[in-house]
PDB file of C-alpha atoms and ligand atoms in Angstrom:
ATOM      1  CA  MET A   1       1.362 -14.642  -9.657  1.00  0.00           C
ATOM      2  CA  ARG A   2      -1.046 -13.821 -12.497  1.00  0.00           C
ATOM      3  CA  HIS A   3      -2.763 -10.793 -10.970  1.00  0.00           C
ATOM      4  CA  PHE A   4      -1.702  -8.587  -8.028  1.00  0.00           C
ATOM      5  CA  LEU A   5      -4.943  -7.807  -6.226  1.00  0.00           C
ATOM      6  CA  GLN A   6      -3.578  -8.287  -2.723  1.00  0.00           C
ATOM      7  CA  ILE A   7      -0.200  -9.111  -1.182  1.00  0.00           C
ATOM      8  CA  LEU A   8      -1.204 -12.738  -0.622  1.00  0.00           C
ATOM      9  CA  ASP A   9      -1.409 -13.212  -4.421  1.00  0.00           C
ATOM     10  CA  ALA A  10       2.401 -13.140  -4.415  1.00  0.00           C
ATOM     11  CA  SER A  11       4.838 -15.601  -2.893  1.00  0.00           C
ATOM     12  CA  ARG A  12       7.535 -14.598  -0.413  1.00  0.00           C
ATOM     13  CA  ASP A  13      10.139 -15.094  -3.159  1.00  0.00           C
ATOM     14  CA  GLU A  14       8.250 -12.867  -5.614  1.00  0.00           C
ATOM     15  CA  LEU A  15       7.844 -10.110  -3.018  1.00  0.00           C
ATOM     16  CA  LEU A  16      11.531 -10.220  -2.116  1.00  0.00           C
ATOM     17  CA  LYS A  17      12.555 -10.187  -5.776  1.00  0.00           C
ATOM     18  CA  ILE A  18      10.412  -7.090  -6.451  1.00  0.00           C
ATOM     19  CA  ILE A  19      11.631  -5.275  -3.323  1.00  0.00           C
ATOM     20  CA  LYS A  20      15.307  -5.988  -4.015  1.00  0.00           C
ATOM     21  CA  GLU A  21      14.923  -4.971  -7.660  1.00  0.00           C
ATOM     22  CA  ALA A  22      13.281  -1.694  -6.555  1.00  0.00           C
ATOM     23  CA  VAL A  23      16.172  -0.981  -4.187  1.00  0.00           C
ATOM     24  CA  ARG A  24      18.582  -1.686  -7.055  1.00  0.00           C
ATOM     25  CA  LEU A  25      16.660   0.601  -9.428  1.00  0.00           C
ATOM     26  CA  ARG A  26      16.796   3.454  -6.929  1.00  0.00           C
ATOM     27  CA  LYS A  27      20.535   2.969  -6.509  1.00  0.00           C
ATOM     28  CA  THR A  28      21.682   2.333 -10.075  1.00  0.00           C
ATOM     29  CA  GLY A  29      18.919   3.931 -12.158  1.00  0.00           C
ATOM     30  CA  TYR A  30      16.894   2.643 -15.101  1.00  0.00           C
ATOM     31  CA  GLU A  31      18.531   1.145 -18.154  1.00  0.00           C
ATOM     32  CA  GLY A  32      17.249  -0.414 -21.370  1.00  0.00           C
ATOM     33  CA  GLU A  33      13.576  -0.749 -22.335  1.00  0.00           C
ATOM     34  CA  PRO A  34      12.434  -4.041 -20.778  1.00  0.00           C
ATOM     35  CA  ILE A  35       8.746  -3.438 -21.608  1.00  0.00           C
ATOM     36  CA  LYS A  36       9.170  -1.696 -24.968  1.00  0.00           C
ATOM     37  CA  GLY A  37       5.977  -2.056 -27.019  1.00  0.00           C
ATOM     38  CA  LYS A  38       3.814  -2.912 -23.971  1.00  0.00           C
ATOM     39  CA  ILE A  39       0.774  -0.787 -23.166  1.00  0.00           C
ATOM     40  CA  VAL A  40      -0.731  -0.416 -19.691  1.00  0.00           C
ATOM     41  CA  ALA A  41      -4.260   0.964 -19.137  1.00  0.00           C
ATOM     42  CA  MET A  42      -4.947   2.659 -15.799  1.00  0.00           C
ATOM     43  CA  ILE A  43      -8.604   2.827 -14.681  1.00  0.00           C
ATOM     44  CA  PHE A  44      -9.137   5.229 -11.779  1.00  0.00           C
ATOM     45  CA  GLU A  45     -12.447   5.732  -9.926  1.00  0.00           C
ATOM     46  CA  LYS A  46     -10.771   7.874  -7.237  1.00  0.00           C
ATOM     47  CA  PRO A  47      -8.233  10.708  -7.144  1.00  0.00           C
ATOM     48  CA  SER A  48      -4.521   9.889  -6.928  1.00  0.00           C
ATOM     49  CA  THR A  49      -1.210  11.717  -6.952  1.00  0.00           C
ATOM     50  CA  ARG A  50       1.440   9.120  -6.026  1.00  0.00           C
ATOM     51  CA  THR A  51      -0.066   5.982  -7.548  1.00  0.00           C
ATOM     52  CA  ARG A  52      -1.048   7.524 -10.853  1.00  0.00           C
ATOM     53  CA  VAL A  53       2.177   9.461 -11.430  1.00  0.00           C
ATOM     54  CA  SER A  54       4.567   6.815 -10.066  1.00  0.00           C
ATOM     55  CA  PHE A  55       3.074   4.090 -12.279  1.00  0.00           C
ATOM     56  CA  THR A  56       3.086   6.409 -15.299  1.00  0.00           C
ATOM     57  CA  SER A  57       6.712   7.460 -14.759  1.00  0.00           C
ATOM     58  CA  ALA A  58       7.828   3.886 -14.068  1.00  0.00           C
ATOM     59  CA  ILE A  59       6.188   2.548 -17.241  1.00  0.00           C
ATOM     60  CA  LEU A  60       7.619   5.360 -19.401  1.00  0.00           C
ATOM     61  CA  LYS A  61      11.110   4.861 -17.923  1.00  0.00           C
ATOM     62  CA  LEU A  62      10.842   1.136 -18.774  1.00  0.00           C
ATOM     63  CA  GLY A  63       9.978   1.890 -22.405  1.00  0.00           C
ATOM     64  CA  GLY A  64       6.235   1.167 -22.209  1.00  0.00           C
ATOM     65  CA  GLU A  65       3.134   3.280 -22.891  1.00  0.00           C
ATOM     66  CA  VAL A  66       0.284   4.314 -20.571  1.00  0.00           C
ATOM     67  CA  ILE A  67      -3.381   5.079 -21.228  1.00  0.00           C
ATOM     68  CA  TYR A  68      -5.023   6.870 -18.265  1.00  0.00           C
ATOM     69  CA  LEU A  69      -8.743   6.137 -18.065  1.00  0.00           C
ATOM     70  CA  PRO A  70     -10.830   8.044 -15.486  1.00  0.00           C
ATOM     71  CA  ALA A  71     -13.730   5.641 -14.860  1.00  0.00           C
ATOM     72  CA  SER A  72     -16.155   8.542 -15.270  1.00  0.00           C
ATOM     73  CA  GLU A  73     -15.126   8.811 -18.933  1.00  0.00           C
ATOM     74  CA  LEU A  74     -15.598   5.112 -19.749  1.00  0.00           C
ATOM     75  CA  GLN A  75     -18.883   3.440 -20.673  1.00  0.00           C
ATOM     76  CA  LEU A  76     -18.621   1.917 -17.174  1.00  0.00           C
ATOM     77  CA  ALA A  77     -20.113   5.212 -15.992  1.00  0.00           C
ATOM     78  CA  ARG A  78     -23.185   4.474 -18.147  1.00  0.00           C
ATOM     79  CA  GLY A  79     -23.560   0.974 -16.802  1.00  0.00           C
ATOM     80  CA  GLU A  80     -21.419  -1.179 -19.113  1.00  0.00           C
ATOM     81  CA  PRO A  81     -20.609  -4.307 -17.100  1.00  0.00           C
ATOM     82  CA  LEU A  82     -17.132  -4.651 -15.608  1.00  0.00           C
ATOM     83  CA  LYS A  83     -16.767  -8.066 -17.239  1.00  0.00           C
ATOM     84  CA  ASP A  84     -17.313  -6.599 -20.722  1.00  0.00           C
ATOM     85  CA  THR A  85     -14.912  -3.723 -20.031  1.00  0.00           C
ATOM     86  CA  ALA A  86     -12.266  -6.198 -18.816  1.00  0.00           C
ATOM     87  CA  ARG A  87     -12.611  -8.465 -21.859  1.00  0.00           C
ATOM     88  CA  VAL A  88     -12.496  -5.571 -24.325  1.00  0.00           C
ATOM     89  CA  LEU A  89      -9.516  -3.775 -22.716  1.00  0.00           C
ATOM     90  CA  SER A  90      -7.629  -7.102 -22.564  1.00  0.00           C
ATOM     91  CA  ARG A  91      -7.708  -7.132 -26.374  1.00  0.00           C
ATOM     92  CA  TYR A  92      -5.970  -3.732 -26.544  1.00  0.00           C
ATOM     93  CA  VAL A  93      -3.423  -3.585 -23.739  1.00  0.00           C
ATOM     94  CA  ASP A  94      -0.872  -5.749 -21.907  1.00  0.00           C
ATOM     95  CA  ALA A  95      -1.863  -4.959 -18.294  1.00  0.00           C
ATOM     96  CA  LEU A  96      -4.578  -3.170 -16.313  1.00  0.00           C
ATOM     97  CA  VAL A  97      -3.868  -1.018 -13.259  1.00  0.00           C
ATOM     98  CA  ALA A  98      -7.094  -0.153 -11.426  1.00  0.00           C
ATOM     99  CA  ARG A  99      -8.064   2.023  -8.456  1.00  0.00           C
ATOM    100  CA  LEU A 100     -11.655   1.106  -7.630  1.00  0.00           C
ATOM    101  CA  ASN A 101     -14.082   1.802  -4.820  1.00  0.00           C
ATOM    102  CA  ARG A 102     -14.902  -1.840  -4.180  1.00  0.00           C
ATOM    103  CA  HIS A 103     -12.445  -4.736  -4.046  1.00  0.00           C
ATOM    104  CA  SER A 104     -15.178  -7.026  -5.385  1.00  0.00           C
ATOM    105  CA  SER A 105     -15.213  -4.910  -8.584  1.00  0.00           C
ATOM    106  CA  LEU A 106     -11.476  -5.439  -9.012  1.00  0.00           C
ATOM    107  CA  GLU A 107     -11.939  -9.194  -8.533  1.00  0.00           C
ATOM    108  CA  GLU A 108     -14.648  -9.136 -11.200  1.00  0.00           C
ATOM    109  CA  ILE A 109     -12.275  -7.385 -13.628  1.00  0.00           C
ATOM    110  CA  ALA A 110      -9.514  -9.894 -12.836  1.00  0.00           C
ATOM    111  CA  ARG A 111     -11.853 -12.863 -13.388  1.00  0.00           C
ATOM    112  CA  HIS A 112     -12.531 -11.658 -16.936  1.00  0.00           C
ATOM    113  CA  SER A 113      -9.184 -10.142 -17.886  1.00  0.00           C
ATOM    114  CA  SER A 114      -6.727 -12.108 -19.987  1.00  0.00           C
ATOM    115  CA  VAL A 115      -3.910  -9.698 -19.033  1.00  0.00           C
ATOM    116  CA  PRO A 116      -2.435  -9.039 -15.555  1.00  0.00           C
ATOM    117  CA  VAL A 117      -4.529  -6.808 -13.263  1.00  0.00           C
ATOM    118  CA  ILE A 118      -2.802  -4.691 -10.599  1.00  0.00           C
ATOM    119  CA  ASN A 119      -4.598  -3.216  -7.586  1.00  0.00           C
ATOM    120  CA  ALA A 120      -3.907   0.519  -7.375  1.00  0.00           C
ATOM    121  CA  LEU A 121      -6.065   0.707  -4.183  1.00  0.00           C
ATOM    122  CA  THR A 122      -9.484  -0.607  -3.231  1.00  0.00           C
ATOM    123  CA  ASP A 123     -11.514  -0.350  -0.054  1.00  0.00           C
ATOM    124  CA  LEU A 124      -9.762  -3.486   1.291  1.00  0.00           C
ATOM    125  CA  HIS A 125      -6.201  -3.530  -0.024  1.00  0.00           C
ATOM    126  CA  HIS A 126      -3.333  -1.295  -1.159  1.00  0.00           C
ATOM    127  CA  PRO A 127      -0.634  -3.852  -2.048  1.00  0.00           C
ATOM    128  CA  CYS A 128       1.482  -1.533  -4.214  1.00  0.00           C
ATOM    129  CA  GLN A 129       1.811   0.804  -1.230  1.00  0.00           C
ATOM    130  CA  ALA A 130       3.006  -2.095   0.943  1.00  0.00           C
ATOM    131  CA  LEU A 131       5.717  -3.025  -1.580  1.00  0.00           C
ATOM    132  CA  ALA A 132       7.048   0.538  -1.435  1.00  0.00           C
ATOM    133  CA  ASP A 133       6.781   0.592   2.369  1.00  0.00           C
ATOM    134  CA  ILE A 134       8.936  -2.495   2.822  1.00  0.00           C
ATOM    135  CA  ALA A 135      11.429  -1.429   0.136  1.00  0.00           C
ATOM    136  CA  THR A 136      11.885   1.864   2.021  1.00  0.00           C
ATOM    137  CA  MET A 137      12.420   0.078   5.339  1.00  0.00           C
ATOM    138  CA  TYR A 138      14.721  -2.476   3.667  1.00  0.00           C
ATOM    139  CA  GLU A 139      16.948   0.314   2.371  1.00  0.00           C
ATOM    140  CA  HIS A 140      16.986   2.280   5.627  1.00  0.00           C
ATOM    141  CA  ALA A 141      17.605  -0.822   7.788  1.00  0.00           C
ATOM    142  CA  GLY A 142      20.054  -2.451   5.357  1.00  0.00           C
ATOM    143  CA  GLY A 143      17.956  -5.631   5.133  1.00  0.00           C
ATOM    144  CA  LEU A 144      14.889  -7.213   6.697  1.00  0.00           C
ATOM    145  CA  GLY A 145      15.972  -7.122  10.358  1.00  0.00           C
ATOM    146  CA  PHE A 146      13.600  -4.501  11.760  1.00  0.00           C
ATOM    147  CA  ASN A 147      10.375  -4.074  13.749  1.00  0.00           C
ATOM    148  CA  VAL A 148       7.341  -2.184  12.470  1.00  0.00           C
ATOM    149  CA  SER A 149       4.617  -0.462  14.453  1.00  0.00           C
ATOM    150  CA  TYR A 150       1.406   0.729  12.846  1.00  0.00           C
ATOM    151  CA  VAL A 151      -0.723   3.208  14.838  1.00  0.00           C
ATOM    152  CA  GLY A 152      -4.191   4.258  13.690  1.00  0.00           C
ATOM    153  CA  ASP A 153      -6.939   3.037  11.404  1.00  0.00           C
ATOM    154  CA  CYS A 154      -6.790  -0.632  10.330  1.00  0.00           C
ATOM    155  CA  GLY A 155      -7.897   0.039   6.760  1.00  0.00           C
ATOM    156  CA  ASN A 156      -6.570  -0.998   3.363  1.00  0.00           C
ATOM    157  CA  VAL A 157      -3.018   0.293   3.967  1.00  0.00           C
ATOM    158  CA  CYS A 158      -2.736  -1.475   7.323  1.00  0.00           C
ATOM    159  CA  ARG A 159      -4.165  -4.728   5.898  1.00  0.00           C
ATOM    160  CA  SER A 160      -1.616  -4.824   3.063  1.00  0.00           C
ATOM    161  CA  LEU A 161       1.183  -3.989   5.512  1.00  0.00           C
ATOM    162  CA  LEU A 162       0.047  -6.810   7.811  1.00  0.00           C
ATOM    163  CA  GLN A 163      -0.003  -9.266   4.906  1.00  0.00           C
ATOM    164  CA  ILE A 164       3.461  -8.365   3.643  1.00  0.00           C
ATOM    165  CA  CYS A 165       5.001  -8.376   7.136  1.00  0.00           C
ATOM    166  CA  ALA A 166       3.393 -11.761   7.863  1.00  0.00           C
ATOM    167  CA  LEU A 167       4.675 -13.316   4.627  1.00  0.00           C
ATOM    168  CA  LEU A 168       8.180 -11.877   4.956  1.00  0.00           C
ATOM    169  CA  GLY A 169       8.525 -12.638   8.666  1.00  0.00           C
ATOM    170  CA  ILE A 170       8.788  -8.985   9.740  1.00  0.00           C
ATOM    171  CA  PRO A 171       7.554  -8.391  13.335  1.00  0.00           C
ATOM    172  CA  ILE A 172       4.664  -5.918  13.407  1.00  0.00           C
ATOM    173  CA  SER A 173       2.638  -4.461  16.249  1.00  0.00           C
ATOM    174  CA  VAL A 174      -0.615  -2.602  15.539  1.00  0.00           C
ATOM    175  CA  ALA A 175      -2.316  -0.121  17.880  1.00  0.00           C
ATOM    176  CA  SER A 176      -5.905   0.800  17.119  1.00  0.00           C
ATOM    177  CA  PRO A 177      -9.230   0.993  18.956  1.00  0.00           C
ATOM    178  CA  ARG A 178     -10.566  -2.581  19.068  1.00  0.00           C
ATOM    179  CA  LYS A 179     -13.652  -1.738  16.998  1.00  0.00           C
ATOM    180  CA  TYR A 180     -11.349  -0.907  14.042  1.00  0.00           C
ATOM    181  CA  TRP A 181      -9.382  -4.168  14.182  1.00  0.00           C
ATOM    182  CA  PRO A 182      -9.899  -6.659  11.344  1.00  0.00           C
ATOM    183  CA  ALA A 183     -12.158  -9.657  12.096  1.00  0.00           C
ATOM    184  CA  GLU A 184     -10.669 -12.197  14.524  1.00  0.00           C
ATOM    185  CA  GLN A 185     -10.470 -14.851  11.796  1.00  0.00           C
ATOM    186  CA  GLU A 186      -8.422 -12.528   9.589  1.00  0.00           C
ATOM    187  CA  ILE A 187      -6.070 -11.625  12.454  1.00  0.00           C
ATOM    188  CA  GLN A 188      -5.543 -15.330  13.173  1.00  0.00           C
ATOM    189  CA  GLN A 189      -4.782 -15.968   9.489  1.00  0.00           C
ATOM    190  CA  TYR A 190      -2.024 -13.339   9.542  1.00  0.00           C
ATOM    191  CA  LYS A 191      -0.709 -14.524  12.924  1.00  0.00           C
ATOM    192  CA  THR A 192      -0.395 -18.046  11.530  1.00  0.00           C
ATOM    193  CA  LEU A 193       1.455 -16.766   8.460  1.00  0.00           C
ATOM    194  CA  ALA A 194       3.771 -14.715  10.682  1.00  0.00           C
ATOM    195  CA  LEU A 195       4.497 -17.687  12.955  1.00  0.00           C
ATOM    196  CA  THR A 196       5.236 -19.872   9.904  1.00  0.00           C
ATOM    197  CA  ALA A 197       7.735 -17.227   8.781  1.00  0.00           C
ATOM    198  CA  GLY A 198       9.286 -17.228  12.284  1.00  0.00           C
ATOM    199  CA  SER A 199       7.850 -13.871  13.296  1.00  0.00           C
ATOM    200  CA  ARG A 200       5.039 -12.337  15.355  1.00  0.00           C
ATOM    201  CA  LEU A 201       2.083 -10.080  14.694  1.00  0.00           C
ATOM    202  CA  GLU A 202       0.402  -8.306  17.602  1.00  0.00           C
ATOM    203  CA  PHE A 203      -2.665  -6.134  18.153  1.00  0.00           C
ATOM    204  CA  THR A 204      -3.166  -3.798  21.085  1.00  0.00           C
ATOM    205  CA  GLU A 205      -5.241  -0.757  21.991  1.00  0.00           C
ATOM    206  CA  ASP A 206      -2.158   0.850  23.582  1.00  0.00           C
ATOM    207  CA  PRO A 207       0.021   2.900  21.166  1.00  0.00           C
ATOM    208  CA  GLU A 208       2.902   3.130  23.695  1.00  0.00           C
ATOM    209  CA  GLU A 209       3.027  -0.662  23.942  1.00  0.00           C
ATOM    210  CA  ALA A 210       2.906  -0.994  20.135  1.00  0.00           C
ATOM    211  CA  VAL A 211       5.855   1.341  19.507  1.00  0.00           C
ATOM    212  CA  ALA A 212       8.115   0.085  22.320  1.00  0.00           C
ATOM    213  CA  ALA A 213      10.320  -2.033  19.993  1.00  0.00           C
ATOM    214  CA  ALA A 214       9.659  -0.079  16.783  1.00  0.00           C
ATOM    215  CA  ASP A 215      12.294   0.870  14.231  1.00  0.00           C
ATOM    216  CA  PHE A 216       9.555   2.299  11.991  1.00  0.00           C
ATOM    217  CA  ILE A 217       6.303   3.930  13.170  1.00  0.00           C
ATOM    218  CA  TYR A 218       3.690   4.066  10.445  1.00  0.00           C
ATOM    219  CA  THR A 219       0.301   5.733  10.262  1.00  0.00           C
ATOM    220  CA  ASP A 220      -2.384   6.642   7.729  1.00  0.00           C
ATOM    221  CA  VAL A 221      -5.324   9.040   7.758  1.00  0.00           C
ATOM    222  CA  PHE A 222      -8.133   8.252  10.198  1.00  0.00           C
ATOM    223  CA  VAL A 223     -10.756   8.953   7.523  1.00  0.00           C
ATOM    224  CA  SER A 224      -9.991   7.355   4.150  1.00  0.00           C
ATOM    225  CA  MET A 225     -11.508   8.294   0.786  1.00  0.00           C
ATOM    226  CA  GLY A 226     -15.168   7.312   0.736  1.00  0.00           C
ATOM    227  CA  MET A 227     -15.557   7.406   4.561  1.00  0.00           C
ATOM    228  CA  GLU A 228     -16.240  11.138   4.848  1.00  0.00           C
ATOM    229  CA  SER A 229     -19.628  10.542   6.510  1.00  0.00           C
ATOM    230  CA  GLU A 230     -17.786   8.866   9.441  1.00  0.00           C
ATOM    231  CA  TYR A 231     -15.441  11.833   9.959  1.00  0.00           C
ATOM    232  CA  GLU A 232     -16.693  13.077  13.338  1.00  0.00           C
ATOM    233  CA  ALA A 233     -17.069   9.611  14.880  1.00  0.00           C
ATOM    234  CA  ARG A 234     -13.606   8.533  13.748  1.00  0.00           C
ATOM    235  CA  ILE A 235     -11.921  11.703  15.005  1.00  0.00           C
ATOM    236  CA  ARG A 236     -13.609  11.103  18.379  1.00  0.00           C
ATOM    237  CA  ASP A 237     -12.395   7.481  18.428  1.00  0.00           C
ATOM    238  CA  PHE A 238      -8.787   8.146  17.382  1.00  0.00           C
ATOM    239  CA  LEU A 239      -7.905  11.534  18.885  1.00  0.00           C
ATOM    240  CA  PRO A 240      -5.895  12.312  20.876  1.00  0.00           C
ATOM    241  CA  ARG A 241      -4.695   8.824  21.873  1.00  0.00           C
ATOM    242  CA  TYR A 242      -3.703   7.464  18.456  1.00  0.00           C
ATOM    243  CA  GLN A 243      -1.957  10.543  17.063  1.00  0.00           C
ATOM    244  CA  VAL A 244       1.712   9.916  16.232  1.00  0.00           C
ATOM    245  CA  SER A 245       3.445  12.619  18.255  1.00  0.00           C
ATOM    246  CA  THR A 246       6.905  13.578  19.458  1.00  0.00           C
ATOM    247  CA  ARG A 247       5.812  12.207  22.838  1.00  0.00           C
ATOM    248  CA  LEU A 248       4.934   8.831  21.329  1.00  0.00           C
ATOM    249  CA  PHE A 249       8.329   8.679  19.619  1.00  0.00           C
ATOM    250  CA  GLU A 250       9.967   8.988  23.070  1.00  0.00           C
ATOM    251  CA  LYS A 251       8.571   5.508  23.821  1.00  0.00           C
ATOM    252  CA  ALA A 252      10.161   3.944  20.701  1.00  0.00           C
ATOM    253  CA  ARG A 253      13.757   3.046  19.858  1.00  0.00           C
ATOM    254  CA  PRO A 254      16.000   6.161  19.712  1.00  0.00           C
ATOM    255  CA  ASN A 255      16.499   6.016  15.933  1.00  0.00           C
ATOM    256  CA  ALA A 256      12.918   5.078  15.036  1.00  0.00           C
ATOM    257  CA  LYS A 257      11.704   6.563  11.738  1.00  0.00           C
ATOM    258  CA  PHE A 258       8.316   7.968  10.778  1.00  0.00           C
ATOM    259  CA  MET A 259       6.377   6.637   7.770  1.00  0.00           C
ATOM    260  CA  HIS A 260       3.093   7.610   6.118  1.00  0.00           C
ATOM    261  CA  CYS A 261       1.617   6.540   2.775  1.00  0.00           C
ATOM    262  CA  MET A 262       0.393  10.152   2.150  1.00  0.00           C
ATOM    263  CA  PRO A 263      -1.610  12.301   1.692  1.00  0.00           C
ATOM    264  CA  ILE A 264      -1.279  13.499   5.307  1.00  0.00           C
ATOM    265  CA  ARG A 265      -3.773  15.335   7.498  1.00  0.00           C
ATOM    266  CA  ARG A 266      -1.389  17.157   9.827  1.00  0.00           C
ATOM    267  CA  GLY A 267      -2.774  17.573  13.333  1.00  0.00           C
ATOM    268  CA  GLU A 268      -4.977  14.479  12.998  1.00  0.00           C
ATOM    269  CA  GLU A 269      -3.073  11.172  12.641  1.00  0.00           C
ATOM    270  CA  VAL A 270       0.315  12.882  13.088  1.00  0.00           C
ATOM    271  CA  GLU A 271       1.820  16.082  14.480  1.00  0.00           C
ATOM    272  CA  ASP A 272       3.322  18.442  11.918  1.00  0.00           C
ATOM    273  CA  GLU A 273       6.517  18.477  14.017  1.00  0.00           C
ATOM    274  CA  VAL A 274       6.964  14.724  13.420  1.00  0.00           C
ATOM    275  CA  VAL A 275       6.285  15.016   9.666  1.00  0.00           C
ATOM    276  CA  GLU A 276       8.895  17.746   9.305  1.00  0.00           C
ATOM    277  CA  SER A 277      11.471  16.152  11.620  1.00  0.00           C
ATOM    278  CA  GLY A 278      14.658  14.270  10.732  1.00  0.00           C
ATOM    279  CA  ARG A 279      12.826  11.059  11.682  1.00  0.00           C
ATOM    280  CA  SER A 280      10.491  11.377   8.723  1.00  0.00           C
ATOM    281  CA  ILE A 281      11.308   9.242   5.664  1.00  0.00           C
ATOM    282  CA  ILE A 282       8.010   9.843   3.890  1.00  0.00           C
ATOM    283  CA  PHE A 283       9.538  11.224   0.701  1.00  0.00           C
ATOM    284  CA  ASP A 284      11.858   8.234   0.276  1.00  0.00           C
ATOM    285  CA  GLN A 285       8.728   6.142   0.822  1.00  0.00           C
ATOM    286  CA  ALA A 286       6.809   8.103  -1.829  1.00  0.00           C
ATOM    287  CA  GLU A 287       9.750   7.771  -4.244  1.00  0.00           C
ATOM    288  CA  TYR A 288       9.760   4.017  -3.732  1.00  0.00           C
ATOM    289  CA  ARG A 289       6.213   3.882  -5.147  1.00  0.00           C
ATOM    290  CA  MET A 290       7.838   4.417  -8.557  1.00  0.00           C
ATOM    291  CA  HIS A 291      10.646   1.869  -8.157  1.00  0.00           C
ATOM    292  CA  THR A 292       8.438  -0.900  -6.744  1.00  0.00           C
ATOM    293  CA  SER A 293       5.836  -0.232  -9.467  1.00  0.00           C
ATOM    294  CA  ALA A 294       8.595  -0.583 -12.059  1.00  0.00           C
ATOM    295  CA  ALA A 295       9.863  -3.832 -10.559  1.00  0.00           C
ATOM    296  CA  LEU A 296       6.299  -5.184 -10.327  1.00  0.00           C
ATOM    297  CA  ILE A 297       5.460  -4.292 -13.930  1.00  0.00           C
ATOM    298  CA  VAL A 298       8.635  -5.931 -15.234  1.00  0.00           C
ATOM    299  CA  HIS A 299       7.893  -9.022 -13.137  1.00  0.00           C
ATOM    300  CA  LEU A 300       4.313  -9.307 -14.419  1.00  0.00           C
ATOM    301  CA  LEU A 301       4.939  -8.421 -18.054  1.00  0.00           C
ATOM    302  CA  GLY A 302       7.815 -10.828 -18.346  1.00  0.00           C
ATOM    303  CA  GLY A 303      10.416  -8.284 -19.418  1.00  0.00           C
ATOM    304  CA  SER A 304      13.993  -9.371 -18.905  1.00  0.00           C
ATOM    305  CA  ARG A 305      16.621  -7.150 -17.375  1.00  0.00           C
TER     306      ARG A 305
HETATM  307  N1   CP B   1      -0.465   6.673  -1.100  1.00  0.00           N
HETATM  308  C1   CP B   1      -1.239   6.794  -2.192  1.00  0.00           C
HETATM  309  O1   CP B   1      -1.812   5.807  -2.710  1.00  0.00           O
HETATM  310  O2   CP B   1      -1.280   8.061  -2.686  1.00  0.00           O
HETATM  311  P1   CP B   1      -2.283   8.563  -3.839  1.00  0.00           P
HETATM  312  O3   CP B   1      -3.691   8.429  -3.298  1.00  0.00           O
HETATM  313  O4   CP B   1      -1.875   9.980  -4.091  1.00  0.00           O
HETATM  314  O5   CP B   1      -2.102   7.677  -5.042  1.00  0.00           O
END
């Protein structure tokens, strides 16, 4: 892959290599400076805790340098075209990590960048989150033999999770109100990929049905950044049926674990009791953001380990 704008930019082999390397990094630690002398610029239009800090820490641990660029402080904010920004920054740095409001803006940057571009979240995709999600499950399950259930809003996090599960042949069942499902054509695309990988991908409006075979139950906020004007309508549509609760966990496998990309809105998409329970592996998941970012950066910048 040249850029990592969505999961489908990577092959199954590349995804597995990155995930396994992340699991190794967590176990054995960081050694050497595989990207010494490389500089990564990070353009952020939106707030971030995990993505910003995990990428920064990963790059520093690998021997590289980071320049954090809030979009509001670039000439972008005064109307400089994305294509000029991309061509100029490509002359200074070795990779661009960008969190942008619109996926089309990220694609525009990638079209004009001569260095790898990594999606740090857009309205449509969050592929770096999905890498960390699967690495976490891989470690907890001891391999790829597990079932995933996603309950809640089918936004960027869910889309990237669907793509990675489809490519890697991981069974996934999604429960969401039908009006929040992706377009039928997109669902069919992922179902075809899943079938090709020997797996299945299912959509339902019934959370209890979706979690019945789950080893991991995953949710995200009902109202993502930039959707604040939809808050009341979304809360009406999702609550109480789609909240991940202790009661919902009773319908899943006995050892099922709870996952969330964070930040969490306790009492909305999940009960506080679930977040704080022994089932919750959210902090391992957050930690994996750093290890999968490290493995991705090394893969894209051609460092050797
Ligand atoms: N999960 C995630 O992307 O967290 P941040 O918004 O804090 O980066």
